[in-house]
PDB file of C-alpha atoms and ligand atoms in Angstrom:
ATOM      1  CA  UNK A   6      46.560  61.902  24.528  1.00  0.00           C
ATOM      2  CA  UNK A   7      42.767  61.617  24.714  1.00  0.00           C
ATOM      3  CA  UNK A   8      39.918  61.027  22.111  1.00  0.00           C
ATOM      4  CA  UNK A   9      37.355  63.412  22.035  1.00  0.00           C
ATOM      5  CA  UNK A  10      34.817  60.685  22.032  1.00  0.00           C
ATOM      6  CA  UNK A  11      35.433  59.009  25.365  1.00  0.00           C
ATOM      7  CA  UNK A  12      33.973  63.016  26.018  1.00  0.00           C
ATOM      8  CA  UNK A  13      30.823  61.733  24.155  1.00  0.00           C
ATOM      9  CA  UNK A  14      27.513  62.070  26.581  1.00  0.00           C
ATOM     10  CA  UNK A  15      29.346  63.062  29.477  1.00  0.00           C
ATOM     11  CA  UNK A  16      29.657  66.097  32.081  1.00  0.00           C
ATOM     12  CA  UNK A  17      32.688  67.933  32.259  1.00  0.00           C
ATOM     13  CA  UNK A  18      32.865  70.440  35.178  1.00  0.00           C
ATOM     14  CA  UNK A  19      33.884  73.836  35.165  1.00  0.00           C
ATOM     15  CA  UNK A  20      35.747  74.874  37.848  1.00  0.00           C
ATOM     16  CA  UNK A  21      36.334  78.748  38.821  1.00  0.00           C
ATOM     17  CA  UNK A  22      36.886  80.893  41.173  1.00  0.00           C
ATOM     18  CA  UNK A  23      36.868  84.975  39.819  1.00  0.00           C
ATOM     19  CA  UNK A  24      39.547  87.786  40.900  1.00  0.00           C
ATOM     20  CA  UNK A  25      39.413  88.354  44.424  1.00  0.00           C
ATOM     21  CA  UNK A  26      37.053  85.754  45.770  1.00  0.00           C
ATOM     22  CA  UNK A  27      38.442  83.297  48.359  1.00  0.00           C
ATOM     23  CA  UNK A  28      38.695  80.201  47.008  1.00  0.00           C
ATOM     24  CA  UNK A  29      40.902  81.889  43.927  1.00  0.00           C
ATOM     25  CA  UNK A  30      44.139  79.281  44.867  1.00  0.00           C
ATOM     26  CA  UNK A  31      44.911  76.985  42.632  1.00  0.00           C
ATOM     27  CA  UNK A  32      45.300  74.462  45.595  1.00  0.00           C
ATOM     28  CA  UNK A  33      41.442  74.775  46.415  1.00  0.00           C
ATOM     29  CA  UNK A  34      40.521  74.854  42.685  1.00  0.00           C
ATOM     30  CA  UNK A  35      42.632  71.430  42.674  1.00  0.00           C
ATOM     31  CA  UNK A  36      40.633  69.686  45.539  1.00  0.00           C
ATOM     32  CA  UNK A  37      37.122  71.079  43.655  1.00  0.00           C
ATOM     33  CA  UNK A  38      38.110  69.322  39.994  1.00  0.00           C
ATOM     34  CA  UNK A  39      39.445  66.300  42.339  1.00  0.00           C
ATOM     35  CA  UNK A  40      35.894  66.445  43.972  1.00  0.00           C
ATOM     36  CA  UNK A  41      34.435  66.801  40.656  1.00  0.00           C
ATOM     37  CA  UNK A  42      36.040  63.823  39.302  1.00  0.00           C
ATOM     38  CA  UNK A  43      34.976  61.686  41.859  1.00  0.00           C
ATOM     39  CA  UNK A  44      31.531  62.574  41.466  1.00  0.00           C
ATOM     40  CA  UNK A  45      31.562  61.880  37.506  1.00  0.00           C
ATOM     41  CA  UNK A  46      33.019  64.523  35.763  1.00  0.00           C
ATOM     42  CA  UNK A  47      34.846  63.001  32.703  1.00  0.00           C
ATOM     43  CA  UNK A  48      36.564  66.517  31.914  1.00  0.00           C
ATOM     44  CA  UNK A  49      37.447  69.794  33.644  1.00  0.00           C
ATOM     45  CA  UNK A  50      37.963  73.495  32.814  1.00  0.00           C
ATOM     46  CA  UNK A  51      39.834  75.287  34.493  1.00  0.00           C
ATOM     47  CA  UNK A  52      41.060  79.353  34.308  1.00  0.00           C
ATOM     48  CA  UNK A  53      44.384  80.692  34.574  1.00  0.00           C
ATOM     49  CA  UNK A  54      47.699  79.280  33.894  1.00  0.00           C
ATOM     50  CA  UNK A  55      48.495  77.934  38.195  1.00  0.00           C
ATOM     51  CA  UNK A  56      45.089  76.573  38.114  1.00  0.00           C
ATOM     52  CA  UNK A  57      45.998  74.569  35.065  1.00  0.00           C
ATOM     53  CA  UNK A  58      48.970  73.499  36.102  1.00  0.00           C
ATOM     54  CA  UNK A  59      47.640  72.080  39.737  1.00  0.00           C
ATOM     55  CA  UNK A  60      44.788  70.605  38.288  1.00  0.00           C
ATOM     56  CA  UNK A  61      46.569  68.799  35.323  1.00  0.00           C
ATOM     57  CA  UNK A  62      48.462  67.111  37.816  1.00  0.00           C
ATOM     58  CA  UNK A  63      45.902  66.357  40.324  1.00  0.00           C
ATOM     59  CA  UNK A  64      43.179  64.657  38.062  1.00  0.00           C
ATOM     60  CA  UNK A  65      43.436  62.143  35.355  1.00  0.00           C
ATOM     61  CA  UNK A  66      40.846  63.036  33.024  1.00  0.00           C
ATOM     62  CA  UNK A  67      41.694  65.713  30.152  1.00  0.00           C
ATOM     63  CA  UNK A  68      41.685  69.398  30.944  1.00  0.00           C
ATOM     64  CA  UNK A  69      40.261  72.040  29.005  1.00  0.00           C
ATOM     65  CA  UNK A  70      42.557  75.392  30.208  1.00  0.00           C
ATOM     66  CA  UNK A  71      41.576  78.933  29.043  1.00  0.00           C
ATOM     67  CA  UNK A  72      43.143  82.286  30.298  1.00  0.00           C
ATOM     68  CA  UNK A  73      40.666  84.815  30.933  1.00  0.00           C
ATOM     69  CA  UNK A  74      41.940  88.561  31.019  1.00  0.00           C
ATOM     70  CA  UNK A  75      39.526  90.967  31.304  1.00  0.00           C
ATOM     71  CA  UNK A  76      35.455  91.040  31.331  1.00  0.00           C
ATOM     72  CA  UNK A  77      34.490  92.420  28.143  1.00  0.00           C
ATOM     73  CA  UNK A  78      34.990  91.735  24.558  1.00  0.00           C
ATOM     74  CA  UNK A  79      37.403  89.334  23.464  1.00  0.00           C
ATOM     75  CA  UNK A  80      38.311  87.942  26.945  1.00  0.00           C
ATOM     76  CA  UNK A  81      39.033  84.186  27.040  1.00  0.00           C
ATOM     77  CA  UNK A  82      41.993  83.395  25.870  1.00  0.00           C
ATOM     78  CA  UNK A  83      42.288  86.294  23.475  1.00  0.00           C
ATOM     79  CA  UNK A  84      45.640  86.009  21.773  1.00  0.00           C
ATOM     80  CA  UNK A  85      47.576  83.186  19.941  1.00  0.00           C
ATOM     81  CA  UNK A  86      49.953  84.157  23.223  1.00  0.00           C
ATOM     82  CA  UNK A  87      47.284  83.453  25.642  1.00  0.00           C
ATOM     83  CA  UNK A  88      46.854  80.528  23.800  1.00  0.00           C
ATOM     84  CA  UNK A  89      50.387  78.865  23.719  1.00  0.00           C
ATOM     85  CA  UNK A  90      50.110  79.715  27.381  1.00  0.00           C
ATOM     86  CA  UNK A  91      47.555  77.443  28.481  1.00  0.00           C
ATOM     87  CA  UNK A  92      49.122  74.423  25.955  1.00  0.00           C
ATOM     88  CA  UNK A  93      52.280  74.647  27.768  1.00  0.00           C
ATOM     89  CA  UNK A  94      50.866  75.055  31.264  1.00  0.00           C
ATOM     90  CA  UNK A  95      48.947  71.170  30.479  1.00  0.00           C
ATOM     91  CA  UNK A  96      45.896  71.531  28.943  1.00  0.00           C
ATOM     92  CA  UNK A  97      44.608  68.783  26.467  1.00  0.00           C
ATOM     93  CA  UNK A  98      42.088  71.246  24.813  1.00  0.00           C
ATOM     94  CA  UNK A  99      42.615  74.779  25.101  1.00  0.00           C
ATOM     95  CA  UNK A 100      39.311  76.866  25.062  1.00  0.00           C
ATOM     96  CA  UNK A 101      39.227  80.177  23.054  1.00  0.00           C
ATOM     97  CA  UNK A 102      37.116  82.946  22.295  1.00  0.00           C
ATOM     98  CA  UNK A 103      35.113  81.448  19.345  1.00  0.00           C
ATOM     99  CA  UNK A 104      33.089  84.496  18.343  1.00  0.00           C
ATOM    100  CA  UNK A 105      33.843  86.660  14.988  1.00  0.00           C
ATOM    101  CA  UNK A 106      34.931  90.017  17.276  1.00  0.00           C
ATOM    102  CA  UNK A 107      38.057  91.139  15.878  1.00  0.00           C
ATOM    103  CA  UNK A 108      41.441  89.885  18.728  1.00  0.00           C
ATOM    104  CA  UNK A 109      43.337  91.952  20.598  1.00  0.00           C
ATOM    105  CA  UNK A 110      46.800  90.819  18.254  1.00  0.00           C
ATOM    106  CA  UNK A 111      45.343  91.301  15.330  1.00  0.00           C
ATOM    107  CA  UNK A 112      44.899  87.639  14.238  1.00  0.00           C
ATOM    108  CA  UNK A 113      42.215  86.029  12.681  1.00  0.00           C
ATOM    109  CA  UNK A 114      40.392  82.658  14.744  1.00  0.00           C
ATOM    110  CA  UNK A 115      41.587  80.630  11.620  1.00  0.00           C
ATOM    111  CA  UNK A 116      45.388  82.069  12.227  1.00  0.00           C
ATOM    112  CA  UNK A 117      45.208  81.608  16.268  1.00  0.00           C
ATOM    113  CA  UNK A 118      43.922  77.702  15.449  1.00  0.00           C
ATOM    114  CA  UNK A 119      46.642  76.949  13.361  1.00  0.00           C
ATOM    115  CA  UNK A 120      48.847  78.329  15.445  1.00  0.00           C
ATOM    116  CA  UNK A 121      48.020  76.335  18.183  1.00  0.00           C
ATOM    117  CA  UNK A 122      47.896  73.306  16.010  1.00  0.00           C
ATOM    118  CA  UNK A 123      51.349  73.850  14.564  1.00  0.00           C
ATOM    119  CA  UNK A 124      53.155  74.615  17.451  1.00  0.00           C
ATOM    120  CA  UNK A 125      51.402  72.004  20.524  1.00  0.00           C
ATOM    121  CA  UNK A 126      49.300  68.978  20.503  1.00  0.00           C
ATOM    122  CA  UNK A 127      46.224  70.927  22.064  1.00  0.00           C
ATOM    123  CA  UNK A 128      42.771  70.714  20.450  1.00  0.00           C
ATOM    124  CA  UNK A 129      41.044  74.064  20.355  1.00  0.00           C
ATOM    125  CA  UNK A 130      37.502  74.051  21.726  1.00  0.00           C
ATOM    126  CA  UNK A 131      36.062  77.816  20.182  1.00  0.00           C
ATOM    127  CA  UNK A 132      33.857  79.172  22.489  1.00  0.00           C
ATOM    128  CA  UNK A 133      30.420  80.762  20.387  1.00  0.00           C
ATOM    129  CA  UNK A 134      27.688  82.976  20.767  1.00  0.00           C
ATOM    130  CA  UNK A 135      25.812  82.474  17.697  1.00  0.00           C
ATOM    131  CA  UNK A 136      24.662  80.180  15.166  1.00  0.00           C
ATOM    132  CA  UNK A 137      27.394  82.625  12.582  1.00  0.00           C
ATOM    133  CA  UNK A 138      30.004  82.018  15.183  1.00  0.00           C
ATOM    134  CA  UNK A 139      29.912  78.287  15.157  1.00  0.00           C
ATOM    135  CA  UNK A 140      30.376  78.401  11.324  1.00  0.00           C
ATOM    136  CA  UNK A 141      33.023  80.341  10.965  1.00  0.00           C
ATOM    137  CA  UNK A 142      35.127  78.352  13.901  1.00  0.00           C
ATOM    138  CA  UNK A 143      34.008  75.380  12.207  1.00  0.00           C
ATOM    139  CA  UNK A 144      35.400  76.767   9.210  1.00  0.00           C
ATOM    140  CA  UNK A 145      38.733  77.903  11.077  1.00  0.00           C
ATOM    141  CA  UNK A 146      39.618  74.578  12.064  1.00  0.00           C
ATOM    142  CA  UNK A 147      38.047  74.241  15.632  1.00  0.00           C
ATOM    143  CA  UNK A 148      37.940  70.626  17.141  1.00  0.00           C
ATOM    144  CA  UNK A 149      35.035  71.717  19.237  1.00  0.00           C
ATOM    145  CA  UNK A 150      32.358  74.077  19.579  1.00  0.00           C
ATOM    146  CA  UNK A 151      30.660  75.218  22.544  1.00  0.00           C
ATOM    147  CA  UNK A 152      27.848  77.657  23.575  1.00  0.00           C
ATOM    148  CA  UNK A 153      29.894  79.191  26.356  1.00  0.00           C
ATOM    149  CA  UNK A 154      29.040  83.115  24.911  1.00  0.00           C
ATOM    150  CA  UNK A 155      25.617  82.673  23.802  1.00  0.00           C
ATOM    151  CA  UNK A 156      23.694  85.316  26.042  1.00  0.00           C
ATOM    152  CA  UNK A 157      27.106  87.058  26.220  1.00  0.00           C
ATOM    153  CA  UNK A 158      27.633  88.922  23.016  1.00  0.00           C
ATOM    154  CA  UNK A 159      24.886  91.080  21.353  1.00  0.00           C
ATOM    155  CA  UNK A 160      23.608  88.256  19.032  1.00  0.00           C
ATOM    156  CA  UNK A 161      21.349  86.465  21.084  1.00  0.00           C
ATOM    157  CA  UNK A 162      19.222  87.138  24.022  1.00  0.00           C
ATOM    158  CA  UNK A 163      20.176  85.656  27.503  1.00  0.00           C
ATOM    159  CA  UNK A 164      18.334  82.673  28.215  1.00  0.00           C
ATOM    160  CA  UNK A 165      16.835  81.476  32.005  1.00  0.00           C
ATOM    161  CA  UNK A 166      19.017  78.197  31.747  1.00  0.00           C
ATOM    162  CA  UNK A 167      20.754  77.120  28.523  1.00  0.00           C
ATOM    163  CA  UNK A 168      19.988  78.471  25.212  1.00  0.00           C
ATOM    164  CA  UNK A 169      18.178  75.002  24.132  1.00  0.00           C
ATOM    165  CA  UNK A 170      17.178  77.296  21.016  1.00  0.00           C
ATOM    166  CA  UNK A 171      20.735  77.440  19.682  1.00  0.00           C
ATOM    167  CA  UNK A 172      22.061  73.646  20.327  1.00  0.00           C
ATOM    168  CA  UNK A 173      19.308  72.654  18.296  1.00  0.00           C
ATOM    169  CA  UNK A 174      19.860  74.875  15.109  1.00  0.00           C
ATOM    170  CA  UNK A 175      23.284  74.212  15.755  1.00  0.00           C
ATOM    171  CA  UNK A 176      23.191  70.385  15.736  1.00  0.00           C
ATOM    172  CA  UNK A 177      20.561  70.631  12.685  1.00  0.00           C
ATOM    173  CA  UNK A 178      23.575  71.664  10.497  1.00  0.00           C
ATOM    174  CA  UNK A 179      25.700  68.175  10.967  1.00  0.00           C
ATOM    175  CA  UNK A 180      28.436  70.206  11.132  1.00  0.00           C
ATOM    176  CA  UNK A 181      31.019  67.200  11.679  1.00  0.00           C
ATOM    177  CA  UNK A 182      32.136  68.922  15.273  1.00  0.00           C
ATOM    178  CA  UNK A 183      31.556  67.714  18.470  1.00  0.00           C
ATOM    179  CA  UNK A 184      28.843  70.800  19.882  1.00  0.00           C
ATOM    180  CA  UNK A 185      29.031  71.426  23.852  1.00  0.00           C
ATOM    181  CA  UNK A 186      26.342  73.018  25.867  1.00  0.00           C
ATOM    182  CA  UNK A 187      27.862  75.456  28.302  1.00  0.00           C
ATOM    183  CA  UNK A 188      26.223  78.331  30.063  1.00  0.00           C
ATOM    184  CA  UNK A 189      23.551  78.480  32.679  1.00  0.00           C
ATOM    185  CA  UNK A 190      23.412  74.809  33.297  1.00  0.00           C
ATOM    186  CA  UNK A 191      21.848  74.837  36.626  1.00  0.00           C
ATOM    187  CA  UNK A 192      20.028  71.223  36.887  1.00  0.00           C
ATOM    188  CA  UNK A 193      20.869  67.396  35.628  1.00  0.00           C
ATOM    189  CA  UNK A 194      17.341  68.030  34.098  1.00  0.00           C
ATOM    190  CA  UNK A 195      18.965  71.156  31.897  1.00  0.00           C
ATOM    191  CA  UNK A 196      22.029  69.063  30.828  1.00  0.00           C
ATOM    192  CA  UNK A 197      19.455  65.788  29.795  1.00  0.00           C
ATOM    193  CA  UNK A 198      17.269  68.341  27.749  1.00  0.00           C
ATOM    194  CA  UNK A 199      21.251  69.776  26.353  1.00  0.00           C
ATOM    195  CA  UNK A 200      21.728  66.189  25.109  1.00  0.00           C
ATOM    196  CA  UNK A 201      18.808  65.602  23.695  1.00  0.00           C
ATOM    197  CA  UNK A 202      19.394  69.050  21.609  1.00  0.00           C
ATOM    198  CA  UNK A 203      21.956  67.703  19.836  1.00  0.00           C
ATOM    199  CA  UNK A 204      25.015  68.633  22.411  1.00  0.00           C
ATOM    200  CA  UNK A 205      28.041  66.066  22.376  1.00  0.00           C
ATOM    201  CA  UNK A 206      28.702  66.755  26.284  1.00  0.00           C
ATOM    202  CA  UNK A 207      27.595  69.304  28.676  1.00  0.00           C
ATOM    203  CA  UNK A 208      29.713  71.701  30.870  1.00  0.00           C
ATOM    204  CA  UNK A 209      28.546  72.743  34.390  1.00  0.00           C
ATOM    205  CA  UNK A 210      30.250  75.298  36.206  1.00  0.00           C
ATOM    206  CA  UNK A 211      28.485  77.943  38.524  1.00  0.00           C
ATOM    207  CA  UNK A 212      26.179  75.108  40.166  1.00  0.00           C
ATOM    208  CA  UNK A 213      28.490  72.911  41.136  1.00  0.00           C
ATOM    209  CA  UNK A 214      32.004  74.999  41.602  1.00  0.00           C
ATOM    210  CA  UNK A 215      30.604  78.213  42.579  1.00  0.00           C
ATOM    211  CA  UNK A 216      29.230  78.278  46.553  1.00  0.00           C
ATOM    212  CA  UNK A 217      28.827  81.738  46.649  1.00  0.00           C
ATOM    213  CA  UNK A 218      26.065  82.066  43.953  1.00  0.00           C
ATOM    214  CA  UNK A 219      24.513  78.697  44.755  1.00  0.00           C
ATOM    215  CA  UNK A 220      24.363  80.042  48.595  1.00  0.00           C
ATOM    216  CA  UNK A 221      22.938  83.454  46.958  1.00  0.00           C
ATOM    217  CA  UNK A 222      20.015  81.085  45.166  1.00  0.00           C
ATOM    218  CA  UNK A 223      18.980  79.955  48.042  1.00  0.00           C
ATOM    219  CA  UNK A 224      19.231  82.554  50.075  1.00  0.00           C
ATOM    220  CA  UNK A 225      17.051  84.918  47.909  1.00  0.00           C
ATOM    221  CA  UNK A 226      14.260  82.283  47.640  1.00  0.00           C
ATOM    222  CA  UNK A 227      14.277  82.221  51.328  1.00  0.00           C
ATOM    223  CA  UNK A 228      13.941  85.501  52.235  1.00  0.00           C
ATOM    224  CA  UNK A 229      11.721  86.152  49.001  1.00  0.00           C
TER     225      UNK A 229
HETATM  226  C1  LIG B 583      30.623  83.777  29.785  1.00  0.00           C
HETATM  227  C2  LIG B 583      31.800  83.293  30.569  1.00  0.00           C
HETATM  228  O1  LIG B 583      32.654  84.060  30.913  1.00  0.00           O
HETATM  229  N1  LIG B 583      31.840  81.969  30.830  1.00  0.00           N
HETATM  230  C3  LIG B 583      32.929  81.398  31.561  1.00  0.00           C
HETATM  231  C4  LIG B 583      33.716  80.528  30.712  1.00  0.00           C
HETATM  232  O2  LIG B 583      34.632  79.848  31.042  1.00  0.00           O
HETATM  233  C5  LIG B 583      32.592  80.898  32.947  1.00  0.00           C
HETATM  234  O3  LIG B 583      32.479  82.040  33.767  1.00  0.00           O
HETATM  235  C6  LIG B 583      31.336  80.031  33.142  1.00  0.00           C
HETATM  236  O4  LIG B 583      31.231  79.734  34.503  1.00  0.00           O
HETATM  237  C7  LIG B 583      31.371  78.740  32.347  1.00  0.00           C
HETATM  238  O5  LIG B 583      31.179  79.029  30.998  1.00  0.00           O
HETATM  239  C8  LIG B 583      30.306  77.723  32.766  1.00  0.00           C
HETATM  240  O6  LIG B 583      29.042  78.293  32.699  1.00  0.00           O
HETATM  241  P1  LIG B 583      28.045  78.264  33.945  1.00  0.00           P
HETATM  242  O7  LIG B 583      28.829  78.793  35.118  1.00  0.00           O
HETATM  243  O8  LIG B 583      26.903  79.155  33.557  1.00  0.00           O
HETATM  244  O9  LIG B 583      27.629  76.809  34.165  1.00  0.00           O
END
C-alpha cells in the first residue's frame, strides 16, 4: 500500500479514452499510463473496470480507478456497487462522485465511504464541484478531494483552464485533506499556478491522453 504523501507536489495523469473512440482498449490505455509513467507521472486514473485491471498491472505507481456510467448527473462511480467494483478490479484510491446530488442507490456519500472503507483497503478520492461539496465529503470521510466537477454541476461557472478561484478558497479552510486540482489543466504553467493555490497534486488528462482534442486545438488555431 501507498502513502498519500509520496502523491505530495506531483502530476498524476489521467488517462481516457470515451465510448466509441478508437483508442477505447484497455491494451492502448495500458501503453498511454506506461508512457505516462515514464514521463513523470507519479499516479494514474484510469475509467472502467478492464482499463483498471491492465493498467494496475502494467505500472507501478498507485491507481486511482473510477467507473463512469452515463454523462449526466451522478455519473462517476455512482453507487457503493460501482464502487466495490473498481476496489476489486486494483485500484489504490477509488474516485467517486463527491458532489451533494442525491445517488442513484439511494445512499448517502458518508454511507458509500464507509462502505468502501469497511469492506477494501481503497482510499476514496470524492470528486467536487463546489466549495459546499468539499465540506460535506470532508465531513463523510473522504481521503481526498478533488476539483474534477467544478464547471460541471450548476454551482460554479466553467472556467478557461482550472478553476484557480476554488483551490484557493478551498485550501484557505485547512481542511486536513489532501485537495487535487483536476479539470482543464491544459499547460505545466496551469498545474504550477494549481500548486501554488493550495492543491496537494495536480491531475492532467485531456492534454496529455486525449489526441483527438489536442489535434482539434491545433487544428482550429490553424485554420482560424
Ligand atoms: C468532468 C469529467 O467527467 N471528468 C472526467 C473525470 O474523470 C474526465 O473526463 C476528465 O478528463 C478528467 O477529470 C481530467 O480532466 P481534464 O481532461 O480536463 O484534464
Amino acid at each position: 500500500m501507498f502513502t498519500l504523501d509520496t502523491l505530495r507536489s506531483t502530476l498524476i495523469v489521467s488517462c481516457q479514452a470515451y465510448s466509441g473512440e478508437p483508442m477505447r482498449d484497455p491494451r492502448t490505455m495500458a501503453q498511454i499510463a506506461q508512457s505516462a509513467v515514464i514521463g513523470g507521472a507519479a499516479a494514474v486514473r484510469v475509467q472502467g473496470l478492464a482499463d483498471i485491471q491492465a493498467v494496475r498491472s502494467a505500472v507501478e505507481v498507485p491507481v486511482i480507478g473510477l467507473w463512469k456510467d452515463g454523462h449526466d448527473g451522478v455519473f462517476i462511480t455512482p453507487t457503493l456497487h460501482h464502487a466495490l467494483a473498481c476496489a476489486q478490479a486494483g485500484a489504490h484510491v477509488v474516485a467517486l462522485d463527491g458532489t451533494r446530488r442525491t445517488r442513484p442507490d439511494g445512499l448517502s456519500l458518508k454511507e458509500t465511504i464507509n462502505g468502501v472503507h469497511e469492506r477494501t483497503s481503497a482510499l476514496v478520492m470524492a470528486d467536487c464541484g463546489s466549495v459546499d461539496d468539499v465540506l460535506s465529503a470532508v465531513e463523510a470521510g473522504a481521503d481526498i478531494v478533488g476539483t474534477t466537477l467544478a464547471g460541471y454541476t450548476d454551482e460554479r461557472a466553467k472556467t478557461v483552464g482550472p478553476d484557480l478561484e476554488l483551490l484557493s478558497e478551498i485550501a484557505a479552510l485547512n481542511l486536513g485533506v489532501p485537495v487535487i486540482a483536476e479539470g482543464r489543466i491544459h499547460t505545466p504553467e496551469q498545474g504550477q499556478q494549481a500548486l501554488h493555490a493550495g492543491a496537494f497534486a495536480v491531475v492532467v488528462g485531456t492534454a496529455i491522453t486525449h489526441p483527438t482534442t489536442i489535434t482539434r486545438w491545433f487544428a482550429e488555431a490553424l485554420s482560424a
